[in-house]
CSV table of C-alpha atoms and ligand atoms in Angstrom, one decimal:
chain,number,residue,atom,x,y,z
A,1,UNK,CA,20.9,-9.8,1.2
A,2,UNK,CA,21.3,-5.8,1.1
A,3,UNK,CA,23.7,-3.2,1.2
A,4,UNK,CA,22.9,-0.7,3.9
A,5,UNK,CA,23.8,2.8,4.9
A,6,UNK,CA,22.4,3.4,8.0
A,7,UNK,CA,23.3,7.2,9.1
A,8,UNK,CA,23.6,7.7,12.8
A,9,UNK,CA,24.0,4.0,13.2
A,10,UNK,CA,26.0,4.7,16.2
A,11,UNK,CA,23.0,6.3,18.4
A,12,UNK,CA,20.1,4.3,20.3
A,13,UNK,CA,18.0,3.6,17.9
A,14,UNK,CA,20.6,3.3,14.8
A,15,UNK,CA,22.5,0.5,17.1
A,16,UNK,CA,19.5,-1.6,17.4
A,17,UNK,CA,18.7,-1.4,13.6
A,18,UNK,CA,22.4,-2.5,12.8
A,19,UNK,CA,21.8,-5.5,14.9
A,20,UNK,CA,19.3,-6.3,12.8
A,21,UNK,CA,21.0,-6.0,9.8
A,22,UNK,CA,23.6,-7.5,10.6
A,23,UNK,CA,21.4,-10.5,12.0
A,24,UNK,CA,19.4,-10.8,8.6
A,25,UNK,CA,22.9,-11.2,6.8
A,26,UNK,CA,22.6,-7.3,5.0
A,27,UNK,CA,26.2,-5.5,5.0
A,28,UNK,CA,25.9,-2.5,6.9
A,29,UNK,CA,28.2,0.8,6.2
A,30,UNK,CA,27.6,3.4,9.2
A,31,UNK,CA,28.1,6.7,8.9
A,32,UNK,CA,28.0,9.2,12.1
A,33,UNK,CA,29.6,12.2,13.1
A,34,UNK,CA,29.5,10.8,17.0
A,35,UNK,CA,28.0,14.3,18.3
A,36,UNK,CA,25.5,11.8,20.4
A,37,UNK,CA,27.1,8.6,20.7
A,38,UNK,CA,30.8,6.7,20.4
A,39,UNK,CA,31.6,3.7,18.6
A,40,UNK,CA,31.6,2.0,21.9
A,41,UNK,CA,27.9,1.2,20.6
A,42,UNK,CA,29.3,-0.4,17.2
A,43,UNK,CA,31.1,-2.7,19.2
A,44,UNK,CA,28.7,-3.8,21.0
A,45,UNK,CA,26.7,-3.9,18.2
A,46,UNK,CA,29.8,-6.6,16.3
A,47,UNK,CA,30.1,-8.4,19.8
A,48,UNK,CA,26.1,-9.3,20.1
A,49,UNK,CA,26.1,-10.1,16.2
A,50,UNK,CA,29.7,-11.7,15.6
A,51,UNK,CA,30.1,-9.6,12.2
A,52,UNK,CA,31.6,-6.9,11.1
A,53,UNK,CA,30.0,-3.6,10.1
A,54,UNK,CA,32.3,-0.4,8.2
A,55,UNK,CA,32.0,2.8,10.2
A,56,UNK,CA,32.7,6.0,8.8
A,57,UNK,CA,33.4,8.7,11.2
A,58,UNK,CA,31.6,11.7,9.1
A,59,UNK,CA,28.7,14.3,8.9
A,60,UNK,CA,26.2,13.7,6.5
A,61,UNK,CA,25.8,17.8,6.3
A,62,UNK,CA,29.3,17.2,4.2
A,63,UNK,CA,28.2,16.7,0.7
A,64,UNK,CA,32.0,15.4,0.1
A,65,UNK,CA,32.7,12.9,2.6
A,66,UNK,CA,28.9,11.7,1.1
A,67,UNK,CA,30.2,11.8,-2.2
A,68,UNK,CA,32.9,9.4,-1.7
A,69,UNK,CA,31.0,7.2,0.5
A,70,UNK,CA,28.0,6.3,-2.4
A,71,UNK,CA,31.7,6.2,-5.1
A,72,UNK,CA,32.8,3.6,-3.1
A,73,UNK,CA,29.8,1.6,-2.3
A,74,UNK,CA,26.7,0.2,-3.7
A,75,UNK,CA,24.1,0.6,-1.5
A,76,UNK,CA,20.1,-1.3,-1.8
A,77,UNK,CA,19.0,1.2,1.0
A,78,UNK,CA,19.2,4.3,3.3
A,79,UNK,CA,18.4,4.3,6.9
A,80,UNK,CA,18.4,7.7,8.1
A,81,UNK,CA,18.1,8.4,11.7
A,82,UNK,CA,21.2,11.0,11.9
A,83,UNK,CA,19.7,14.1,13.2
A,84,UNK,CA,19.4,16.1,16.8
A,85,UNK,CA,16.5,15.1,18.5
A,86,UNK,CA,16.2,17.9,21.9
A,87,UNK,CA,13.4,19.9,21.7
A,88,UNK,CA,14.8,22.0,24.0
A,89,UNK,CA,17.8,22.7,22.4
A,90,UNK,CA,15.6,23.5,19.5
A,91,UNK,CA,13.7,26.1,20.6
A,92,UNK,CA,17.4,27.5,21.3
A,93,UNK,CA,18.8,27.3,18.7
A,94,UNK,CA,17.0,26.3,15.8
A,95,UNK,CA,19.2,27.2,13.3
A,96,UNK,CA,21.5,24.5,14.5
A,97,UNK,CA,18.5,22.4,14.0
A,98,UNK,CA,17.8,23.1,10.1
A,99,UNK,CA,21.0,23.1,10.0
A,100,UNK,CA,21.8,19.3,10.9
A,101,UNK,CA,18.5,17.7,10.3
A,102,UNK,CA,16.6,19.3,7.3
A,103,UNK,CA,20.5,20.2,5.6
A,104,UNK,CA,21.8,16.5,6.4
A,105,UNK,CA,18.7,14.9,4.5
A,106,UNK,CA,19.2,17.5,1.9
A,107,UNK,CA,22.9,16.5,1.2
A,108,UNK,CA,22.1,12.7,1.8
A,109,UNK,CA,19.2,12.9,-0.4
A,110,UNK,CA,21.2,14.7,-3.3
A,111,UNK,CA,24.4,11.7,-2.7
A,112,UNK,CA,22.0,9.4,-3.3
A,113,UNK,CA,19.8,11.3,-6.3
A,114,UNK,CA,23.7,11.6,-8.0
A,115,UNK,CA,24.4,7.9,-7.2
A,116,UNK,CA,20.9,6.3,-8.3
A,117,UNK,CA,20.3,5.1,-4.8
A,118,UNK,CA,16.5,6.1,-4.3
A,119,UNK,CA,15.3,3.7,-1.7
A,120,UNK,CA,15.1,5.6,2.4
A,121,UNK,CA,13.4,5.0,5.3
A,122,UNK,CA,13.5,7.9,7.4
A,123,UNK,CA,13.1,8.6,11.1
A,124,UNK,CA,10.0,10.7,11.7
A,125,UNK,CA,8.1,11.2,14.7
A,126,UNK,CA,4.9,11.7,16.3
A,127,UNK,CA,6.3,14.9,17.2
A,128,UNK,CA,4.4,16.2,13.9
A,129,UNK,CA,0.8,15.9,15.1
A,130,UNK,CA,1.4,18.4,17.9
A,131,UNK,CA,-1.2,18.6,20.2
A,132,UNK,CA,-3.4,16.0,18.7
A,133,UNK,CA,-7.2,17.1,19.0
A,134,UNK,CA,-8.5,13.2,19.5
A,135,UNK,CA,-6.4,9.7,20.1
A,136,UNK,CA,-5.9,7.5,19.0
A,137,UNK,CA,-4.0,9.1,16.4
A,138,UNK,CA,-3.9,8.3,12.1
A,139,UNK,CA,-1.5,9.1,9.7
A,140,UNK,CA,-3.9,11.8,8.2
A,141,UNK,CA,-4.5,13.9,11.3
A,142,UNK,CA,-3.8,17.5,10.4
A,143,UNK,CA,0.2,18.2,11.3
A,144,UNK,CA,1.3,20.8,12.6
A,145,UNK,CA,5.1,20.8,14.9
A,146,UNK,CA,5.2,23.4,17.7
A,147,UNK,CA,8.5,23.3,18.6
A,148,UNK,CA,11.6,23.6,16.5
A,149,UNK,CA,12.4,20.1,16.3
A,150,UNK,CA,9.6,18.9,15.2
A,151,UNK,CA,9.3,21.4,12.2
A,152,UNK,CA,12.6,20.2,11.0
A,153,UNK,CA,10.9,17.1,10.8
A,154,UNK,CA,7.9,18.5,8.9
A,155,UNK,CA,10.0,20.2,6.3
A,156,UNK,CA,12.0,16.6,5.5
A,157,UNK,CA,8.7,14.9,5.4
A,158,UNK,CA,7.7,17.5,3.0
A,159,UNK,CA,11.0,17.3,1.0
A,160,UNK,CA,10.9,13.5,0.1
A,161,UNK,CA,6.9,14.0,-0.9
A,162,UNK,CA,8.4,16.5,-3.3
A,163,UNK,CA,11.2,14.1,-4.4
A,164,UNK,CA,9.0,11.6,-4.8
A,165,UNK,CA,6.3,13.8,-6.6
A,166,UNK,CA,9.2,14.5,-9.4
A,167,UNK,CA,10.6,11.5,-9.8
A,168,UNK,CA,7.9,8.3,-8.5
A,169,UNK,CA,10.9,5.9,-8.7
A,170,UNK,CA,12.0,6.7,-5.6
A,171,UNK,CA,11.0,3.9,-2.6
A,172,UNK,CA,10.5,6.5,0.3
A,173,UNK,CA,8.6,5.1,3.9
A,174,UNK,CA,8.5,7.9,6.1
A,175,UNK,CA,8.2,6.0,10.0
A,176,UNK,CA,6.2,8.5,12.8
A,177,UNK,CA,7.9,6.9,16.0
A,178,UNK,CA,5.3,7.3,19.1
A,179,UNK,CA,7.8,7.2,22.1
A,180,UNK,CA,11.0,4.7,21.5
A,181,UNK,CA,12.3,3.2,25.3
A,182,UNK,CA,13.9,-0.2,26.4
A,183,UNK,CA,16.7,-2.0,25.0
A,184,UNK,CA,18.1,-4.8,23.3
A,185,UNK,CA,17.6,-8.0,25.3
A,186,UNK,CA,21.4,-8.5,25.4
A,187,UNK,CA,21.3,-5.0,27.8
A,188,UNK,CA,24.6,-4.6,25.8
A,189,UNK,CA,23.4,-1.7,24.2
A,190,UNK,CA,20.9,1.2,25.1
A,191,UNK,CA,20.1,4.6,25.5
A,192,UNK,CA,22.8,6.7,26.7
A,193,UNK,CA,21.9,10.7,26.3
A,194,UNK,CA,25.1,13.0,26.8
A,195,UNK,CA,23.1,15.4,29.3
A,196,UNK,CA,20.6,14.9,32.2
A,197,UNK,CA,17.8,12.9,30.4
A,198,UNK,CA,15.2,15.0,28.5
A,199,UNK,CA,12.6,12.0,28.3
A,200,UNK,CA,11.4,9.6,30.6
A,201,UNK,CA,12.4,5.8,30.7
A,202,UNK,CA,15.8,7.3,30.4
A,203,UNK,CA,15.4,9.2,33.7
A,204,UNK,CA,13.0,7.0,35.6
A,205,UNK,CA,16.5,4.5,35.1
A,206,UNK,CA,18.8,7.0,36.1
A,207,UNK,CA,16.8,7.2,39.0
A,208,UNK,CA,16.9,3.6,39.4
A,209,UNK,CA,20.5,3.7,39.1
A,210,UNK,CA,21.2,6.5,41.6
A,211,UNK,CA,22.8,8.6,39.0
A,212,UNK,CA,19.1,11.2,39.7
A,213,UNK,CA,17.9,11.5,43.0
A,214,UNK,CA,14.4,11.6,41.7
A,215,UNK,CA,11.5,11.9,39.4
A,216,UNK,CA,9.9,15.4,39.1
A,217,UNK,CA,6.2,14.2,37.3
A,218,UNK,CA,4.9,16.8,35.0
A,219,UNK,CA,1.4,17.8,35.9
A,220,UNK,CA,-1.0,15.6,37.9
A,221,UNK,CA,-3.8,17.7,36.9
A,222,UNK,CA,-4.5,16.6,32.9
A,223,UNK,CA,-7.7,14.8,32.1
A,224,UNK,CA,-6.0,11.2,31.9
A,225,UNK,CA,-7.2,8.3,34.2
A,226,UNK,CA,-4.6,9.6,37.3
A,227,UNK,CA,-4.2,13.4,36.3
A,228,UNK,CA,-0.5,13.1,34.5
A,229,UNK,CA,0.6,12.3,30.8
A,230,UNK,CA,-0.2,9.4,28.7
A,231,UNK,CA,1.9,8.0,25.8
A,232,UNK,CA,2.3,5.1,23.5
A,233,UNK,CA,5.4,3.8,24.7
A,234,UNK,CA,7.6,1.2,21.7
A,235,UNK,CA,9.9,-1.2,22.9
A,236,UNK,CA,13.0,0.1,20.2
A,237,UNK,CA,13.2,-3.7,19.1
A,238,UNK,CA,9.6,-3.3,17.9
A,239,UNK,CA,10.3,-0.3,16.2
A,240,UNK,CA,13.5,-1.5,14.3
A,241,UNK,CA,11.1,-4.7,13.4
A,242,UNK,CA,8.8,-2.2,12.0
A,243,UNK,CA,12.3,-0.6,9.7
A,244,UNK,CA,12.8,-3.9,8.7
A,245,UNK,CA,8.8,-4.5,7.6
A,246,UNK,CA,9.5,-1.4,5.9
A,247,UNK,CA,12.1,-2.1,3.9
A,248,UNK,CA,10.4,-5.4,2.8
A,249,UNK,CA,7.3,-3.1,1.9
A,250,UNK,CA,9.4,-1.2,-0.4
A,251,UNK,CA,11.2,-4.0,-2.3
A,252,UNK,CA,7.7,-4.7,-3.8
A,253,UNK,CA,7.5,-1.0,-5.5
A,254,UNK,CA,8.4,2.8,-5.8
A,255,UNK,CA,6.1,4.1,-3.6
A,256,UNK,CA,6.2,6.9,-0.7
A,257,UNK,CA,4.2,6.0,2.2
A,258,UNK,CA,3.8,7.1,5.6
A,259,UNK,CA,3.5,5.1,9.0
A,260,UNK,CA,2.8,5.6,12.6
A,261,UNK,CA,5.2,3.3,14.7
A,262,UNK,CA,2.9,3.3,17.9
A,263,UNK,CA,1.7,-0.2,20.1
A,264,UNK,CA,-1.7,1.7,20.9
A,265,UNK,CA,-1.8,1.9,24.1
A,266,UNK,CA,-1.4,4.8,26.0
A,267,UNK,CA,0.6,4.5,29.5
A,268,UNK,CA,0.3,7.5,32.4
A,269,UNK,CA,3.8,8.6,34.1
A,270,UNK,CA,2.6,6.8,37.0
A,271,UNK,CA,1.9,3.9,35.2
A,272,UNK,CA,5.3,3.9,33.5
A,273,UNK,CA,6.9,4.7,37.2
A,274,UNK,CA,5.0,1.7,38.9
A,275,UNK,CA,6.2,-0.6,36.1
A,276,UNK,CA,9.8,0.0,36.0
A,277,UNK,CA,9.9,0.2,39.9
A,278,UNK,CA,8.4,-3.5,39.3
A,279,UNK,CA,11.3,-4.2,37.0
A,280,UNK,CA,13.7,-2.8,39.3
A,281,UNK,CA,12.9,-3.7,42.7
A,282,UNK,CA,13.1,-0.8,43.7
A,283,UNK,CA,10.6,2.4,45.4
A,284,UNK,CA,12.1,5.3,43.4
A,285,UNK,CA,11.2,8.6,45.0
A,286,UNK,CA,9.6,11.0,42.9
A,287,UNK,CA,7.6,14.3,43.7
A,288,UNK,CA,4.3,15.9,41.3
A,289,UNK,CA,5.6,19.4,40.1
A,290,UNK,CA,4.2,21.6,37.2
A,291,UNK,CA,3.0,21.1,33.8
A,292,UNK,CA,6.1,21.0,31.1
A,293,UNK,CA,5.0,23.9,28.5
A,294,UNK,CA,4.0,22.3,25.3
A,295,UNK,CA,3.1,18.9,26.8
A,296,UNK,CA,-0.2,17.1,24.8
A,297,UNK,CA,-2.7,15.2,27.9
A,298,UNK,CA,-2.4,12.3,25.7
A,299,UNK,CA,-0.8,10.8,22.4
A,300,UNK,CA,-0.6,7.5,20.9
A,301,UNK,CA,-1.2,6.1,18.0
A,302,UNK,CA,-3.9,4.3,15.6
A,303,UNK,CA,-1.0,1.8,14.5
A,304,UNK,CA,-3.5,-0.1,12.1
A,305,UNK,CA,-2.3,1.2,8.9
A,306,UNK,CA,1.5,-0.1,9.8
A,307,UNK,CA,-0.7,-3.4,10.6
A,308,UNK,CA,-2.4,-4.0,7.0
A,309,UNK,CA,0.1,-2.7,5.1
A,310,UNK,CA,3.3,-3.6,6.5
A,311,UNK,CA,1.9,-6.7,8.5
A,312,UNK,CA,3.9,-5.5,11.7
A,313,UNK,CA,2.4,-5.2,15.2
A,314,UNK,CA,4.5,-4.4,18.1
A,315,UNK,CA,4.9,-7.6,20.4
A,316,UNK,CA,6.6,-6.3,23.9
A,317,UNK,CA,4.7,-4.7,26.8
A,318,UNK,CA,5.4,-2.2,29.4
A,319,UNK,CA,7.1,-4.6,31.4
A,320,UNK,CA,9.2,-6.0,29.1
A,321,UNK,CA,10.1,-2.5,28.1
A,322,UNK,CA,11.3,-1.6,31.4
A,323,UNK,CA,12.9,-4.7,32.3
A,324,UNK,CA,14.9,-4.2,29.0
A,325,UNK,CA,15.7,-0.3,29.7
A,326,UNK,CA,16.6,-1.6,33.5
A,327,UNK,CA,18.9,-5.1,32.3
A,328,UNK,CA,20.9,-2.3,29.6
A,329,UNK,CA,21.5,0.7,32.7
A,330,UNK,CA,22.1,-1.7,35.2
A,331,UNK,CA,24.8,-3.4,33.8
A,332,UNK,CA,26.0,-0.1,32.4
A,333,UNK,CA,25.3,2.5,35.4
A,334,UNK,CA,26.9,5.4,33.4
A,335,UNK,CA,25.9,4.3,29.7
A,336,UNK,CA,29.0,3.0,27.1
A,337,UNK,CA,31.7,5.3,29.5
A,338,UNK,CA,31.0,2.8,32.4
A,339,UNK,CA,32.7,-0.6,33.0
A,340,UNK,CA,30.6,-2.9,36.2
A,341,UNK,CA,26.9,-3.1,37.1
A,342,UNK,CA,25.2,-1.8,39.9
A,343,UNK,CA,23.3,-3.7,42.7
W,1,LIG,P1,20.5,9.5,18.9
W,1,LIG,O1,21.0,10.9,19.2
W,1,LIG,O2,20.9,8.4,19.9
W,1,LIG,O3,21.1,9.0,17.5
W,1,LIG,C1,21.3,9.9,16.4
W,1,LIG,C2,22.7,9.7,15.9
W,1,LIG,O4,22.9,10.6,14.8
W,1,LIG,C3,23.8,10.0,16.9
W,1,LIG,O5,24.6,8.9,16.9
W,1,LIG,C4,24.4,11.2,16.4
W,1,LIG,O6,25.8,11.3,16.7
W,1,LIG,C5,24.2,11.1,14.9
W,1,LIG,N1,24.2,12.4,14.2
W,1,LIG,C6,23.5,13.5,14.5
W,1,LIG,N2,23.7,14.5,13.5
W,1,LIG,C7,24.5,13.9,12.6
W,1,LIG,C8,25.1,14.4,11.4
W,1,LIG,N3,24.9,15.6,10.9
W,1,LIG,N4,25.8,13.5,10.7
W,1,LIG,C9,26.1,12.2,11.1
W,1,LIG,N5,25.6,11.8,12.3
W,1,LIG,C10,24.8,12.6,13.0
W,1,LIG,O7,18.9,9.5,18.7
W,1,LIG,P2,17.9,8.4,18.5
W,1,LIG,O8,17.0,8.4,19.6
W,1,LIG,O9,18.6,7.1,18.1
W,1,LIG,O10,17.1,8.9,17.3
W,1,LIG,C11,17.3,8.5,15.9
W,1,LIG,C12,16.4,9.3,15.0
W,1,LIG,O11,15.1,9.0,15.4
W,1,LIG,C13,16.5,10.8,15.1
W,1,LIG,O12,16.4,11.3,13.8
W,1,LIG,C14,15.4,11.3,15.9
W,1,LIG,O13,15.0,12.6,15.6
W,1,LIG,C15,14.3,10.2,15.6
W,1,LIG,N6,13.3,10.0,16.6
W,1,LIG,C16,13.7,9.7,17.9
W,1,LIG,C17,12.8,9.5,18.9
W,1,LIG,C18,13.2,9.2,20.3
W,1,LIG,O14,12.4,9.4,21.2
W,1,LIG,N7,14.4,8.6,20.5
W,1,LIG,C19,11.4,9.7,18.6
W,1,LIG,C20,11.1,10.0,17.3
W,1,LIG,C21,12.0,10.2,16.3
W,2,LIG,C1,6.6,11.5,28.3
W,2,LIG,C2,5.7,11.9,29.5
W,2,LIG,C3,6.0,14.1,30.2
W,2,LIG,C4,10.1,13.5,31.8
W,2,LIG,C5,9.4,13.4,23.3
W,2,LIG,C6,9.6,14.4,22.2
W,2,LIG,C7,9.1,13.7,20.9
W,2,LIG,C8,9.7,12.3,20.7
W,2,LIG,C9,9.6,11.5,21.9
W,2,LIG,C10,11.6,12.6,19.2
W,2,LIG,C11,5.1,13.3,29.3
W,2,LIG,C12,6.4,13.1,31.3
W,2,LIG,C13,8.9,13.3,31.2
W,2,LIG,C14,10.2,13.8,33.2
W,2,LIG,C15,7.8,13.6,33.3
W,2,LIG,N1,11.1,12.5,20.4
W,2,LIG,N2,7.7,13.4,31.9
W,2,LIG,N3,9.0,13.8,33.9
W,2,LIG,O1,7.4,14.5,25.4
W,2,LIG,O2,6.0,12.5,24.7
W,2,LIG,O3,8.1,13.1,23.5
W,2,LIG,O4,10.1,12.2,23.0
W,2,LIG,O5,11.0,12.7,18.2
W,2,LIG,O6,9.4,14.6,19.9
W,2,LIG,O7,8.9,15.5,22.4
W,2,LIG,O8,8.3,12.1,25.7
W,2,LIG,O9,9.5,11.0,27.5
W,2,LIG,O10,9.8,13.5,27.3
W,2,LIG,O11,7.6,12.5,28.1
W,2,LIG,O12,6.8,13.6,34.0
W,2,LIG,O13,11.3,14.0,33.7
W,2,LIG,O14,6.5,11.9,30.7
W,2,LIG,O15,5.4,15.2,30.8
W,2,LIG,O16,3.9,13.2,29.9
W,2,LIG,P1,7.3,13.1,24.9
W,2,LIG,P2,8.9,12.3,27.2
């Protein structure tokens, strides 16, 4: 049994690690300043577990409220998915960006440098390839971000190698996620983004739901099998099986190591469409327009390296990953602010 502090334990993926947690018998400590989520999602969390987890409604740019946190508490292990994830919002204003993400892991990893806590898993993503030249993708394809966002995620990455390069008793696992979607199988909690869905599971079910009229596809005119976008789509309950793996993987010794969290399988937009109107039971209107800028053709991942070394392999397909995403938005048409289910 562990201690955990799992930052940002109160947004999609942080909620589905706590359940974890909390279902392997760990104490977990939260801390999140709620500028993406509410603790509607920590209660859920403590009514699909039936324990109690401590929340602390802070920032982990605030060295302070971080310094009282490690005083009071022992912790085994960080879990660090606080951070903005838009890219959009990025590319307008970055410095909001380094500010939260590469600043927040600075402060976090300094708390825990002063308090002697050196073990963290951190929330990377495959964001950091960029366009990838080839697919499936390994952890040592060149990187290179071209947004933003993703830089910010480069420049941590690069921060905990150099952590770890001056002191190798540190435990670090950096985690590239591929493309997180679905929900817990309860459909008690889920994604819920603030703003009109940037990704999109998210907004094929907010189509689903009525809350979107329809789908606008992204290019039909890439070289995939039917002309639109492919990507390794992760049910999030793999992915928090992978923290988990990942965690056990560091008990054994300091170490810094890098994983792709990918099932290796690409999926096209239509694909993903057609499975989640399957799920739904529903035709959801959509309509082909242009290209995003900065969209790759294809990306997902060589997940064999998270296989041998961490002896995880993600379990759930497509299907179930919609059916998921569609049990959690169904029940809850307007995300954690909604009471009732739709038809
Ligand atoms: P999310 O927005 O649902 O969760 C992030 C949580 O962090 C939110 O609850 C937010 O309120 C909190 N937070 C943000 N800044 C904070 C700060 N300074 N101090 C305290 N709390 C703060 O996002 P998510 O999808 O759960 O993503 C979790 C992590 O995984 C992020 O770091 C994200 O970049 C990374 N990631 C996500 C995806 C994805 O597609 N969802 C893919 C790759 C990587
Ligand atoms: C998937 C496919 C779109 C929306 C993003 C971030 C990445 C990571 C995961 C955090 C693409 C197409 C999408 C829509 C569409 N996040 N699409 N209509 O772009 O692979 O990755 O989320 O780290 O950093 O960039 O995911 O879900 O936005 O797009 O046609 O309304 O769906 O063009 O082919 P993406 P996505």
């Amino acid at each position: 049994m562990s201690n955990v502090l799992v930052t940002g334990g109160a947004g999609y993926i942080g909620s589905h690690m706590c359940v974890e947690l909390l279902q392997n018998g760990d104490d977990v400590v939260v801390i999140d300043n709620l500028s993406n989520s509410s603790t509607a999602s920590l209660e859920a969390v403590q009514r699909i577990t039936q324990r109690e987890l401590e929340f602390v409604d802070g920032d982990v740019t605030d060295a302070d409220v971080l310094g009282l946190l490690f005083a009071d508490h022992r912790f085994d292990a960080v879990v660090h998915f606080a951070g903005l994830k838009s890219v959009g919002e990025s590319v307008d204003d970055p410095i909001k960006y380094y500010h939260n993400n590469v600043n927040g892991t600075l402060c976090l990893v300094e708390a825990m440098s002063a308090a002697e806590v050196k073990t963290i898993v951190f929330s990377s993503s495959a964001t950091v390839y960029g366009i990838p030249s080839k697919v499936p993708i390994t952890e040592d394809f060149p990187t290179g971000a071209i947004n933003p966002y993703g830089r910010t995620k480069l420049v941590i990455e690069r921060l905990l190698e150099d952590v770890y390069e001056a002191d190798p008793s540190w435990r670090i696992s950096i985690l590239r996620y591929f493309n997180p979607v679905g929900a817990h199988p309860s459909g008690e909690i889920g994604e819920d983004p603030n703003d009109a869905p940037n990704n999109l599971m998210p907004y094929v079910s907010q189509v689903a739901v009525g809350r979107l009229p329809y789908l606008k596809v992204f290019g039909d005119n890439y070289p995939t099998r039917d002309g639109t976008g492919v990507r390794d789509y992760i049910h999030v309950v793999d992915l928090i099986d992978g923290h988990m793996k990942a965690l056990e993987f560091l008990e054994d010794a300091p170490k810094l190591a890098v994983h792709n969290l990918g099932t290796g399988t690409g999926y096209s937009v239509l694909e993903v469409l057609d499975a989640f109107q399957s799920a739904c039971g529903k035709t959801l209107r959509h309509e082909i327009v242009g290209r995003r800028p900065g969209d790759a053709a294809e990306s997902y991942a060589d997940p064999s390296k998270a296989v041998s070394e961490l002896g995880w392999q993600a379990k759930f397909d497509l299907a179930r990953m919609c059916e998921d995403a569609w049990r959690w938005q169904s029940l809850h048409p307007n995300g954690y602010s909604s009471e009732g289910s739709a038809d």
